Coordinates of C-alpha atoms in Angstrom, one line a residue:
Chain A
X1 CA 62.1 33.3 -23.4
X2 CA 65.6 34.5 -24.2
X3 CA 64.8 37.5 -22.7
X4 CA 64.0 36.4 -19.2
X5 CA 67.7 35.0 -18.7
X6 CA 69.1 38.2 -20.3
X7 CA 67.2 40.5 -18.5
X8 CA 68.7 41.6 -14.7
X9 CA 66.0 42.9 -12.2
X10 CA 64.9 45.8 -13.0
X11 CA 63.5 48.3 -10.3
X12 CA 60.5 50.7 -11.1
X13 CA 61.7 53.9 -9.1
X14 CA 58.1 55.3 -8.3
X15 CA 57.1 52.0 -6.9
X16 CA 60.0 49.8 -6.2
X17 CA 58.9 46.4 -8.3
X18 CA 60.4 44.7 -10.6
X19 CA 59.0 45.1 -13.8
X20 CA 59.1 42.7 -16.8
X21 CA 61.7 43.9 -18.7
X22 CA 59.2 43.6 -21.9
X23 CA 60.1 47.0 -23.6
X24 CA 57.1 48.6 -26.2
X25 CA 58.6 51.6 -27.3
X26 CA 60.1 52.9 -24.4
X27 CA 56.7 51.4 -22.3
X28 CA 58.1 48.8 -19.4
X29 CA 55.2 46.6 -18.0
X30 CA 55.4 46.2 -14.0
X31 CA 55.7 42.8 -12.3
X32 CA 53.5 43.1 -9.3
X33 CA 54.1 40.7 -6.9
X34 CA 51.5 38.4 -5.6
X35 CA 49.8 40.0 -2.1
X36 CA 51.2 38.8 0.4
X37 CA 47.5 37.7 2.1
X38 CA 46.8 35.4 -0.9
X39 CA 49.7 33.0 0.0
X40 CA 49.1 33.1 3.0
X41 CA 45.4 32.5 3.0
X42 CA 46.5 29.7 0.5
X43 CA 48.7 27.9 2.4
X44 CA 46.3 27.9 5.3
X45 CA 43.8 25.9 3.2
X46 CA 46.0 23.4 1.9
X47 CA 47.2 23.0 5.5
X48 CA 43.7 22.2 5.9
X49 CA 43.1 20.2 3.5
X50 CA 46.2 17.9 4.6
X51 CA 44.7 18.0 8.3
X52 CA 41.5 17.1 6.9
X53 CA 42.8 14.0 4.5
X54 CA 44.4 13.1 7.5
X55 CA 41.4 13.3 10.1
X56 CA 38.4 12.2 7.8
X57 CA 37.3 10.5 5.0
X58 CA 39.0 11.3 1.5
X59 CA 41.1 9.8 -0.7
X60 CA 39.3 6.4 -2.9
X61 CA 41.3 3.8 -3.2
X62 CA 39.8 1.4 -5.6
X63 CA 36.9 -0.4 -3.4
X64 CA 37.6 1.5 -0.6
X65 CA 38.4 5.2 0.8
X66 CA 40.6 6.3 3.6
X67 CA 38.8 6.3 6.3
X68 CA 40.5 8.7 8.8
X69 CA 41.4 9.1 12.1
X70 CA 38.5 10.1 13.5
X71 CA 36.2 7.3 11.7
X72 CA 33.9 9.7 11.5
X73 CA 30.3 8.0 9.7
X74 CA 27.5 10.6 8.7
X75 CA 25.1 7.8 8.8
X76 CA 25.7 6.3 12.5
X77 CA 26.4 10.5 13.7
X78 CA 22.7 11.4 12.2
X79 CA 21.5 8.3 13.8
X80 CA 23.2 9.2 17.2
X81 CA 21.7 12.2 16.9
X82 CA 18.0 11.2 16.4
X83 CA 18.7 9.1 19.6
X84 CA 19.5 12.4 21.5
X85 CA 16.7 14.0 20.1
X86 CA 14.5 10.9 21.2
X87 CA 15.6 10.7 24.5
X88 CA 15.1 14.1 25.0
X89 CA 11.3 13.6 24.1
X90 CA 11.5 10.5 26.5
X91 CA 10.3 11.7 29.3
X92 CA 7.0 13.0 28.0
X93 CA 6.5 10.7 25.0
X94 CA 7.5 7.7 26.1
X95 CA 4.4 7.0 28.8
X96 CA 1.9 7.2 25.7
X97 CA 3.5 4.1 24.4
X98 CA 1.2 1.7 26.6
X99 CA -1.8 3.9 26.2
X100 CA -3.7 3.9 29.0
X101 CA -5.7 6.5 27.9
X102 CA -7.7 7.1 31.0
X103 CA -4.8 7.9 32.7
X104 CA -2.9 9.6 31.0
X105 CA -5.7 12.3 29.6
X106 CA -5.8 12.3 33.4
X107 CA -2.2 13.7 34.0
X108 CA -2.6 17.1 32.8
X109 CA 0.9 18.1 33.2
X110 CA 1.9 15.6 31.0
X111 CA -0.9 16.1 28.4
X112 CA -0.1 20.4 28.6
X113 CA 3.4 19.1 27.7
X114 CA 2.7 16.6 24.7
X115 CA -0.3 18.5 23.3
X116 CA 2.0 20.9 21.8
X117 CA 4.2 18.1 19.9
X118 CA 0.6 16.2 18.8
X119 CA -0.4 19.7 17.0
X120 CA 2.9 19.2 15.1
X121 CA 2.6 16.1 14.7
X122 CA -1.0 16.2 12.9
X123 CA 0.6 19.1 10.9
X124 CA 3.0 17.1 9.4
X125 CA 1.1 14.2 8.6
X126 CA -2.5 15.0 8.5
X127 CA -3.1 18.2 7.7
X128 CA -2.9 17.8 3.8
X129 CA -5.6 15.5 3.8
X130 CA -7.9 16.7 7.0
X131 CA -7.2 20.4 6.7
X132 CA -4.7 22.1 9.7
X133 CA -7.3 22.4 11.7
X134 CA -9.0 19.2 11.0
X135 CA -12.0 20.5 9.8
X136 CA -11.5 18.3 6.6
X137 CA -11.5 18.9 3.2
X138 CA -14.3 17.5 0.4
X139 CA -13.7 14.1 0.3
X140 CA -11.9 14.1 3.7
X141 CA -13.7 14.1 6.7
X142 CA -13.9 16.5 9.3
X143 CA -12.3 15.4 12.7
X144 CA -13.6 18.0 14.9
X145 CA -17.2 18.1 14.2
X146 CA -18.2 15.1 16.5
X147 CA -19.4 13.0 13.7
X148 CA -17.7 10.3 13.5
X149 CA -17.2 7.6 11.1
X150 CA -15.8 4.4 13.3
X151 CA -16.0 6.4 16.8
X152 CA -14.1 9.0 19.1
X153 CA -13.0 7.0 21.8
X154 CA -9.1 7.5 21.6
X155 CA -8.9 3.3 21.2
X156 CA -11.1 3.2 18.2
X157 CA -8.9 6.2 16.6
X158 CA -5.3 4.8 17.9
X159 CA -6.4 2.3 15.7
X160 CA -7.7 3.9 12.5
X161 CA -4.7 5.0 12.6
X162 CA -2.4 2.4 12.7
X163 CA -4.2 0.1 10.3
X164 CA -6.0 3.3 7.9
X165 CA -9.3 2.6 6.0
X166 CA -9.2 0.9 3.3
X167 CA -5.6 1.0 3.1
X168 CA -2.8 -1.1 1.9
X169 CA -2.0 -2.3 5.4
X170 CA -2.8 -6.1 5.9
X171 CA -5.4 -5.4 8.9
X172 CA -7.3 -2.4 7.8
X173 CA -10.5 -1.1 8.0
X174 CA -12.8 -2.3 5.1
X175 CA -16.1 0.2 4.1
X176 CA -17.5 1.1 0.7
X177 CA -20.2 2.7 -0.2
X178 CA -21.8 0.7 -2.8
X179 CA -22.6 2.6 -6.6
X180 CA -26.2 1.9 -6.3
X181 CA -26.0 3.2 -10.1
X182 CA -23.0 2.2 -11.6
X183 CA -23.7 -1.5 -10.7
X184 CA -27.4 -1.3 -11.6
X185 CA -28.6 -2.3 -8.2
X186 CA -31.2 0.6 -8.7
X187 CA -32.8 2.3 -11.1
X188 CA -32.3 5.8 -11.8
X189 CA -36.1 7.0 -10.6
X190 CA -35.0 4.9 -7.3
X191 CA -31.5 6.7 -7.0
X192 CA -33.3 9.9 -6.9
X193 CA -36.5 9.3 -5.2
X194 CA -33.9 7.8 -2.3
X195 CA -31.5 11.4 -2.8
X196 CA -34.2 13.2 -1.9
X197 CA -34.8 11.0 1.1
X198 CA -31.6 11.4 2.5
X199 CA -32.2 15.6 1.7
X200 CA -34.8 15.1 3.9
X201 CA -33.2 13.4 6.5
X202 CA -30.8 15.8 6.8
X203 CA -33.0 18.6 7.3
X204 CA -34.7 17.0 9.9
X205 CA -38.0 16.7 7.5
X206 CA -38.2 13.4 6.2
X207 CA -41.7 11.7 5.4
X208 CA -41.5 7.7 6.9
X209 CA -44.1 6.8 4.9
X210 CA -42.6 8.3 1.1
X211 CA -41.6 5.7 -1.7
X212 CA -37.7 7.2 -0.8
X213 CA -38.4 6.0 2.7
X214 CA -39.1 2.6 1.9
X215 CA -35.7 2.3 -0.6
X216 CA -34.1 3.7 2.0
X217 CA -35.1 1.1 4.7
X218 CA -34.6 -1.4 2.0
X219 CA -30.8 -0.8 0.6
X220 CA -29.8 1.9 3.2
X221 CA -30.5 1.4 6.6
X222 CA -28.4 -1.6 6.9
X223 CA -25.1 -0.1 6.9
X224 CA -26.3 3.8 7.8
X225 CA -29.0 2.4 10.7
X226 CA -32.5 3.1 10.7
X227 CA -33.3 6.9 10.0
X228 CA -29.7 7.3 8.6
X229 CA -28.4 7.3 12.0
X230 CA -24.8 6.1 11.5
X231 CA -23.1 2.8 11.6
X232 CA -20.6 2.9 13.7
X233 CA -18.6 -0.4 13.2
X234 CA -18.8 -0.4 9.3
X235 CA -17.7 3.4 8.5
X236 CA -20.8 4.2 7.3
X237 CA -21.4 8.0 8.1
X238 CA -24.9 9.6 9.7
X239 CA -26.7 11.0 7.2
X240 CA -29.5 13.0 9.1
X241 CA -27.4 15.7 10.3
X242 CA -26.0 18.4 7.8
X243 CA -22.1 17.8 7.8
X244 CA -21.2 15.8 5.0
X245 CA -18.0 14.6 3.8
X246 CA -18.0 14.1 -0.4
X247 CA -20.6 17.5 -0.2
X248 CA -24.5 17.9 1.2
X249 CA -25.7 18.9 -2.6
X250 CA -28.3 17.1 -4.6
X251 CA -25.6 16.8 -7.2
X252 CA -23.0 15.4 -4.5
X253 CA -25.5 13.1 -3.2
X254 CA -26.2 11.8 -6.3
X255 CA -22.8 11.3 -7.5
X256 CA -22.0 9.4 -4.2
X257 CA -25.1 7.2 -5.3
X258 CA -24.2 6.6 -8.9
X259 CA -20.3 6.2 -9.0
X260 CA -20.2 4.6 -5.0
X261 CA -17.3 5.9 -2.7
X262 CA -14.7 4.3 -0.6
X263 CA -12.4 6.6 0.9
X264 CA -8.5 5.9 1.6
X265 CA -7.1 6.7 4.7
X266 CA -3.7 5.5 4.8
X267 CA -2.3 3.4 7.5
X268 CA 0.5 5.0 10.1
X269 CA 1.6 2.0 12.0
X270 CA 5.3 2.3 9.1
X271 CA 5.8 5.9 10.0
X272 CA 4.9 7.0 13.4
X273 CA 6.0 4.9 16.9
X274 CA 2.9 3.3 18.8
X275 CA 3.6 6.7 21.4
X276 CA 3.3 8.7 18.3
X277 CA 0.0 7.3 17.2
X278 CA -1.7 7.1 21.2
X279 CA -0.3 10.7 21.5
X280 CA -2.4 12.0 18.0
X281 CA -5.4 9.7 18.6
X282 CA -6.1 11.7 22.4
X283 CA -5.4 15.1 20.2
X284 CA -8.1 14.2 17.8
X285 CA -10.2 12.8 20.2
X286 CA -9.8 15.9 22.0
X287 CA -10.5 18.2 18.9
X288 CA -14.1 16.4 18.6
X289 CA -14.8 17.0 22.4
X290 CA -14.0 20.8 22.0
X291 CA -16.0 21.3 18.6
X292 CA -19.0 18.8 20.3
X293 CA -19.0 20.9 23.6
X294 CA -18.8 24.4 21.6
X295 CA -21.3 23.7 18.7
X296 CA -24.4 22.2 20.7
Chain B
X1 CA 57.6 27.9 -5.1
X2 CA 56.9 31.0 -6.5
X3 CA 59.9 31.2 -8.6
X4 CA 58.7 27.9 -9.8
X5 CA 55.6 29.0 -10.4
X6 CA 57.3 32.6 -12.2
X7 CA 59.3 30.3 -14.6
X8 CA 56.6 28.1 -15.8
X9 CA 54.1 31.0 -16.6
X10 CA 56.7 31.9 -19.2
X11 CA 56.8 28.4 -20.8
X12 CA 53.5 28.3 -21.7
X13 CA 53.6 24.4 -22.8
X14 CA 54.9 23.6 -19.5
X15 CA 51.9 25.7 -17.8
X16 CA 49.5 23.8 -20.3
X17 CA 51.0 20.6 -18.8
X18 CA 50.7 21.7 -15.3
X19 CA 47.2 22.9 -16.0
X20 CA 46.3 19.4 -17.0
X21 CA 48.2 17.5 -14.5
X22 CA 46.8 19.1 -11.7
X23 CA 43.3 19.6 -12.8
X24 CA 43.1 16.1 -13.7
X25 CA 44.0 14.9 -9.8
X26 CA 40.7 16.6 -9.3
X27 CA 38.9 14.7 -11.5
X28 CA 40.3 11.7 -11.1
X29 CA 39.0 11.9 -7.0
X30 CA 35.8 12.4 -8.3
X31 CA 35.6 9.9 -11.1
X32 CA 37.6 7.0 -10.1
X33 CA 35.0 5.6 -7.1
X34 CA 32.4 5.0 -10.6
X35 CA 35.3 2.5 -12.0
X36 CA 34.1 0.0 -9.3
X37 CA 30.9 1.3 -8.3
X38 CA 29.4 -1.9 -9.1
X39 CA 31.1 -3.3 -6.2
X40 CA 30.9 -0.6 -3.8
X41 CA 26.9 -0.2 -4.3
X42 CA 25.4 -3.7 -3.7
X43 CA 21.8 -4.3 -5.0
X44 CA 19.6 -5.1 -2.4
X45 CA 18.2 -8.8 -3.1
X46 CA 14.6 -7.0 -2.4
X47 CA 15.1 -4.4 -4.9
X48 CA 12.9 -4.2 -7.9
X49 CA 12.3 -2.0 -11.6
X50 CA 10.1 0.2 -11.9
X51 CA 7.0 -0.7 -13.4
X52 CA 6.2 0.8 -17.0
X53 CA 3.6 2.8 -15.8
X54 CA 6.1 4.5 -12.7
X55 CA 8.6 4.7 -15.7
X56 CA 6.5 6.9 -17.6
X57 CA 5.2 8.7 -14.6
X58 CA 8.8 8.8 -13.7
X59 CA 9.3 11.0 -17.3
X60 CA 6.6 12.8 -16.4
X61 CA 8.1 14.1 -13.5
X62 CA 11.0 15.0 -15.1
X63 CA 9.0 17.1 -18.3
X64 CA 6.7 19.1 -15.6
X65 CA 10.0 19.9 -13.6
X66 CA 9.0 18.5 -10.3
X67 CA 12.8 17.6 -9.1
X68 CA 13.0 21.8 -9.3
X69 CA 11.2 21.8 -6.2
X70 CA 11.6 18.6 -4.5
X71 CA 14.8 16.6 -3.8
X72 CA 14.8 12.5 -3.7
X73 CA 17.1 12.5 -1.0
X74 CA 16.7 11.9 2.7
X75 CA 20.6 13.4 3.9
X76 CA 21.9 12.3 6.9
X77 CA 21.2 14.5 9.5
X78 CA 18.7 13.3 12.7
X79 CA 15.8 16.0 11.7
X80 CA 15.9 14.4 8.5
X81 CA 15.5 10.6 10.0
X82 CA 13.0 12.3 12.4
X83 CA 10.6 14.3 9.8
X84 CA 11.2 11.8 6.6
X85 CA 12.3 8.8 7.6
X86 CA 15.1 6.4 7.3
X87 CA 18.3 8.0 5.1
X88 CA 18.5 7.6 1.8
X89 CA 21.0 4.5 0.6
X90 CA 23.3 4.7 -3.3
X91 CA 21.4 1.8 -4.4
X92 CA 18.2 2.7 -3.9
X93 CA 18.9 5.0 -6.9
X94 CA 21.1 2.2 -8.5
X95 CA 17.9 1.7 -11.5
X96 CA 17.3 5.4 -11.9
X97 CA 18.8 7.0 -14.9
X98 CA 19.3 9.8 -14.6
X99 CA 19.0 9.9 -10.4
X100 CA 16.6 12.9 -9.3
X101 CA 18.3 13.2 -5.7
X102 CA 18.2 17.3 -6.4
X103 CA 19.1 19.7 -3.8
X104 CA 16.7 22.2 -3.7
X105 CA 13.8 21.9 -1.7
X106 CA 10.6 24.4 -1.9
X107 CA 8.3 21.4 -1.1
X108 CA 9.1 19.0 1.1
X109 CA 11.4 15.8 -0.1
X110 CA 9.3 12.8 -1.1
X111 CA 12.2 9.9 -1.7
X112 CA 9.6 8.1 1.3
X113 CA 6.2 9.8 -0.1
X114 CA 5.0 6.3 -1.0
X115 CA 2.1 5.1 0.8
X116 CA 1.8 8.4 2.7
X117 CA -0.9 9.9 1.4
X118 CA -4.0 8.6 -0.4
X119 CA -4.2 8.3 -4.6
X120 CA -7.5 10.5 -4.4
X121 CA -5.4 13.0 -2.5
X122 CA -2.5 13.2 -5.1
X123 CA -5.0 13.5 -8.0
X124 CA -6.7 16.5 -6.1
X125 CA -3.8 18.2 -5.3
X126 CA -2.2 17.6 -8.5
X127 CA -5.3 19.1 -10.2
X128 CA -5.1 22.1 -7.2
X129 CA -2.9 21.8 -4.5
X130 CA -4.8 24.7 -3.0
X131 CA -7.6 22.5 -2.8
X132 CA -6.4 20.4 -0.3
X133 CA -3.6 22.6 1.4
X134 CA -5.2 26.4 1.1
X135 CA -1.5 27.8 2.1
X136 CA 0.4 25.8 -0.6
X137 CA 2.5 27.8 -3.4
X138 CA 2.9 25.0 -5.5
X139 CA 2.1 25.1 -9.2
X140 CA -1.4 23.1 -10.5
X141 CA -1.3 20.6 -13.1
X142 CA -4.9 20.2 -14.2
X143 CA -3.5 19.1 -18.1
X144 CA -2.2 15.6 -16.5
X145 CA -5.8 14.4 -17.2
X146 CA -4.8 13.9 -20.9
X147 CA -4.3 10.6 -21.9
X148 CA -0.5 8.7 -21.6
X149 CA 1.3 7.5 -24.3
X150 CA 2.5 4.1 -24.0
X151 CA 3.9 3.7 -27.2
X152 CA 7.2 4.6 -26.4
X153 CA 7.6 2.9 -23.4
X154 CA 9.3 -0.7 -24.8
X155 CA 12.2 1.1 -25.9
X156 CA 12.2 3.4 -22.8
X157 CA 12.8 -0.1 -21.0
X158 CA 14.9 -1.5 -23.9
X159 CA 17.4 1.7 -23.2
X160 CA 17.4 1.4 -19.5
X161 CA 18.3 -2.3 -19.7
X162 CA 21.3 -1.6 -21.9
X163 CA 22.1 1.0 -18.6
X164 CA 22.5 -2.3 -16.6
X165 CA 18.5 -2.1 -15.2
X166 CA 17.7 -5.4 -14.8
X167 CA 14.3 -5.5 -17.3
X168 CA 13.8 -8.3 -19.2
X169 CA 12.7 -9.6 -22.5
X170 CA 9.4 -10.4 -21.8
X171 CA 9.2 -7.1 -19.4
X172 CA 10.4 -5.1 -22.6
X173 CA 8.1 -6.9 -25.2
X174 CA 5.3 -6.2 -22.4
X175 CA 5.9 -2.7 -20.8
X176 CA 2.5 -1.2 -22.9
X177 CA 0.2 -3.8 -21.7
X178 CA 1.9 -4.0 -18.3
X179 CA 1.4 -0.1 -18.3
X180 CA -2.3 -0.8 -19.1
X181 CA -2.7 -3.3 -16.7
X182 CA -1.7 -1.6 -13.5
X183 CA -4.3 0.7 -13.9
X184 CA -6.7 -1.6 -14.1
X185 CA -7.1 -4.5 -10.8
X186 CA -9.9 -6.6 -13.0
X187 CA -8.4 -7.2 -16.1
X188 CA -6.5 -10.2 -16.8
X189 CA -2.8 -8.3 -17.0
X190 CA -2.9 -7.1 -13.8
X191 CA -1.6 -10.7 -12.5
X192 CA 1.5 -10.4 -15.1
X193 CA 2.2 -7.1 -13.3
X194 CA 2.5 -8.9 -10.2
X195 CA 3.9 -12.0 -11.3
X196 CA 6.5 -9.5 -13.4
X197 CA 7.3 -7.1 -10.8
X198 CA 6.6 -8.6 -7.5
X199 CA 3.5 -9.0 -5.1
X200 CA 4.3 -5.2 -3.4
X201 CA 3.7 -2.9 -6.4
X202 CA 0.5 -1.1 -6.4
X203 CA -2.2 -2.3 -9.3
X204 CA -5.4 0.3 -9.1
X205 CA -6.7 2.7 -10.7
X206 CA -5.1 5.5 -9.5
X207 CA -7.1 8.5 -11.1
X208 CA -10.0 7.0 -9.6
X209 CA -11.3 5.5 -13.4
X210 CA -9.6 2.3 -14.9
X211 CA -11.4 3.0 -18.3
X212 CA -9.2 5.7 -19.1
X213 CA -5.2 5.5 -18.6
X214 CA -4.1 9.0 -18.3
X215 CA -0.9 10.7 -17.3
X216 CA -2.0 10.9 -13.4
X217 CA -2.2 7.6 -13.4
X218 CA 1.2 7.6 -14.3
X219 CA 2.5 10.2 -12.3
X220 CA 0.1 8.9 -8.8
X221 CA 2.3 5.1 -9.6
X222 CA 5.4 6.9 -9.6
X223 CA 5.0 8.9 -6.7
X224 CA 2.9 6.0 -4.7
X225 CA 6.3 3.8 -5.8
X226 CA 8.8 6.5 -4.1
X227 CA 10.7 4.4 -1.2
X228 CA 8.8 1.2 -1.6
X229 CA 11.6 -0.4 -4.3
X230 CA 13.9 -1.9 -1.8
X231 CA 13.5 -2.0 2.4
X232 CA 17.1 -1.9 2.7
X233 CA 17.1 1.9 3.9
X234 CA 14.7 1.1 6.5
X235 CA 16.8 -2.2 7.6
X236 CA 20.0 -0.7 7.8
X237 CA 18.9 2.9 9.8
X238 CA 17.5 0.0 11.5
X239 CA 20.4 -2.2 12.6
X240 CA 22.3 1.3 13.6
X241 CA 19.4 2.3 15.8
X242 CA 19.8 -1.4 17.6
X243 CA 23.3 -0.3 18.5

């Protein structure tokens, strides 16, 4: 410390710094000054700091912060913004709200321009459950294949989807399929005398007048309609066609009869706007029109 | 200034000093906001615990390092409002210790998952995510079939109501046969869930069988639970959308 009052500036010759005056044996250390383009690239961010203390929020102050001059609010700016990005979608979104559905599938113009935003929409929301193309999933029904569990109108699926099945939501639709064993409301030579029976069905072979026949006019037929044709109404799929949703195996069958199923859709009336919902129920309508035309 | 600076690197208590002096302004911005953070975050009146059984799924979450891949935080930007939902609020994490806001996101942020998809759907894609979504990358975890320990889970909420978590002494002497009882609708706890925790949480059996409470039960509550404690996100993105 002494040495730093008695030292003078000294110059290096070769590069003209000062160096420390520290002396090792004849060894002097240079002082190389700071570059030039650190200070200034220094002062230029605490100039912005102070211009940003001064514009937005910084500094706590017990309870509160300072605010700024700009009062400047992520929240209300991100909520501005989803307002521009809504009214940007008004002009084609908005006219679902009322769902008319007649006309509007009508206005092609409008549907070419919405269809695009339903795809993403069912990406977002539906695909995990009922695949990206909607061709469903084990355990999660197809929505393309024309088989339908409540119907296809696009009424009947604007509001499967606002309410679900057997979802939490207050007015949602209600179907189970009973567990014919699990509850003991048949026995086991029954269950698979009945299994075989709906096999049958399916393939187009059944035999009216087999003991499976009869069980199946007895338990079945009053939710899935004589012949297994489907009750619309009460969820209950058709079961003489060969698209199934929990499998079309002996083994799957009977599982469904022993242990019962009653599968969760959820309700989307909390997360999607009633245009939202009338815009996906005509794109799943329309994906069971295109598969129904195609397959048949 | 820089011959300031040139004198004090040669007193090296004095540069100690300044060291500590300035670093400390610092950390005094960022800490001083906690010393009355109980004013500055209200509890929503709405806002409740989690149940023991979230709690636990909550820990399970945190073992399997799911926050690795998905954030608990809805930021406030209007493609967030528009593909999640409602921003994320402080006291919405107010009862989580440690929060699991996270900032890295290879799936999707779930701080709104609840009620979104289907218990069956999160046990099968749990089990195999591929199963349900053939492009997905994330991990499987078929081993959350084992069975949960409750054992542990009165002290869990002991602890956390030390941390200023509002769990009382009945919800602490209770937290294993709450757990139990969430899982199962028909037996006679499930009405002291309720009656504990309020009429909105979730009592099924959320791996699909109430004879056997596993670790997916536990992790399905938790992540059915996600955004359902308090409505007060939804009601205040609310109010700013009136204006």
């Amino acid at each position: 410390m002494s040495r730093s009052s008695e030292h003078e500036a000294e110059i290096d010759p070769v590069t003209g710094y000062e160096t420390t005056g520290h002396d090792w044996n004849g060894i002097r250390e240079l002082n190389t000054p700071f570059p030039r383009i650190v200070i200034w690239a220094l002062a230029l961010a605490f100039s912005y700091s102070v211009i940003a203390w001064v514009l937005l929020p910084a500094w706590p102050l017990g309870r509160d912060y300072t605010r700024g001059l700009l009062g400047l609010d992520q929240g209300e700016m991100a909520v501005e913004g989803y307002k521009r990005l809504a009214a940007v979608r008004a002009d084609w979104l908005e006219p679902f709200a009322d769902g008319d559905f007649a006309a509007l599938s009508g206005d092609g113009s409008l549907m070419a321009r919405a269809m695009p935003a339903a795809a993403r929409l069912f990406a977002d929301n539906c695909a995990a459950c009922h695949g990206a193309a909607g061709k469903g999933g084990p355990g999660f029904p197809d929505l393309s294949d024309g088989a339908w569990l409540w119907g296809g109108t696009p009424e009947i699926i604007a509001e499967t989807l606002r309410f679900g099945i057997n979802s939490t939501h207050p007015d949602t639709r209600i179907s189970q399929m009973p567990a014919f064993g699990r509850d003991g409301m048949l026995p086991p030579e029954d269950i698979t005398a009945v299994a075989d029976h709906v096999l049958a069905l399916s393939a187009g072979k059944a035999d009216a007048d087999s003991p499976g026949a009869t069980i199946f006019a007895d338990n079945c037929a009053a939710c899935h309609g004589e012949g297994g044709t489907g009750g619309l109404g009460i969820g209950a799929p058709v079961l003489a066609d060969d698209r199934w949703i929990y499998g079309g195996s002996r083994d799957a069958i009977l599982t469904t009869l022993k242990r019962g199923r009653q599968g969760v859709m959820p309700a989307w009336e909390d997360r999607l706007s009633a245009a939202e919902i009338n815009l996906l129920a005509l794109y799943v309508a329309r994906l069971g029109e295109r598969d129904a035309g195609a397959g048949q | 200034m820089l011959r300031l600076h040139y004198n004090l690197e040669k007193l090296s208590m004095g540069l100690v000093a300044a060291i500590i002096v300035a670093a400390s302004i610092g950390g005094i911005v960022e800490i001083a906001p906690l010393f009355t953070i109980d004013k500055t975050v209200t509890i929503p009146d709405d806002m409740r615990q989690h149940t023991p059984l979230e709690l636990a799924g909550r820990e399970i979450f945190l073992r399997e390092g799911c926050y690795a891949c998905h954030s608990q935080m809805v930021r406030h930007l209007a493609d967030e409002i528009d593909r999640y939902g409602p921003y994320s609020l402080a006291e919405e994490s107010a009862y989580d210790h440690p929060m699991l806001w996270g900032s890295k996101r290879t799936g999707p942020d779930i701080a709104r998952l609840g009620g979104k998809y289907s218990d069956d759907w999160h046990v099968a894609h749990l089990i195999d995510p591929r199963a349900v979504v053939p492009a997905s990358i994330m991990p499987a975890y078929p081993w959350l079939t084992a069975p949960l320990d409750i054992e542990t889970l009165s002290t869990q909420l002991a602890t956390l109501a030390r941390l200023g978590v509002p769990y009382t002494e009945a919800m602490i002497a209770g937290a294993a046969h709450d757990a139990l009882a969430q899982s199962r609708p028909d037996s006679d706890g499930a009405a002291d869930v309720a009656a504990r925790y309020g009429e909105g949480v979730a009592i099924r059996a959320f791996d699909g069988d109430p004879a056997r409470l596993t670790e997916m039960d536990a992790l399905v509550a938790y992540l059915q639970s996600l955004g359902t404690l308090t409505a007060a996100a939804r009601e205040t993105v609310g109010q700013e959308m009136a204006k």
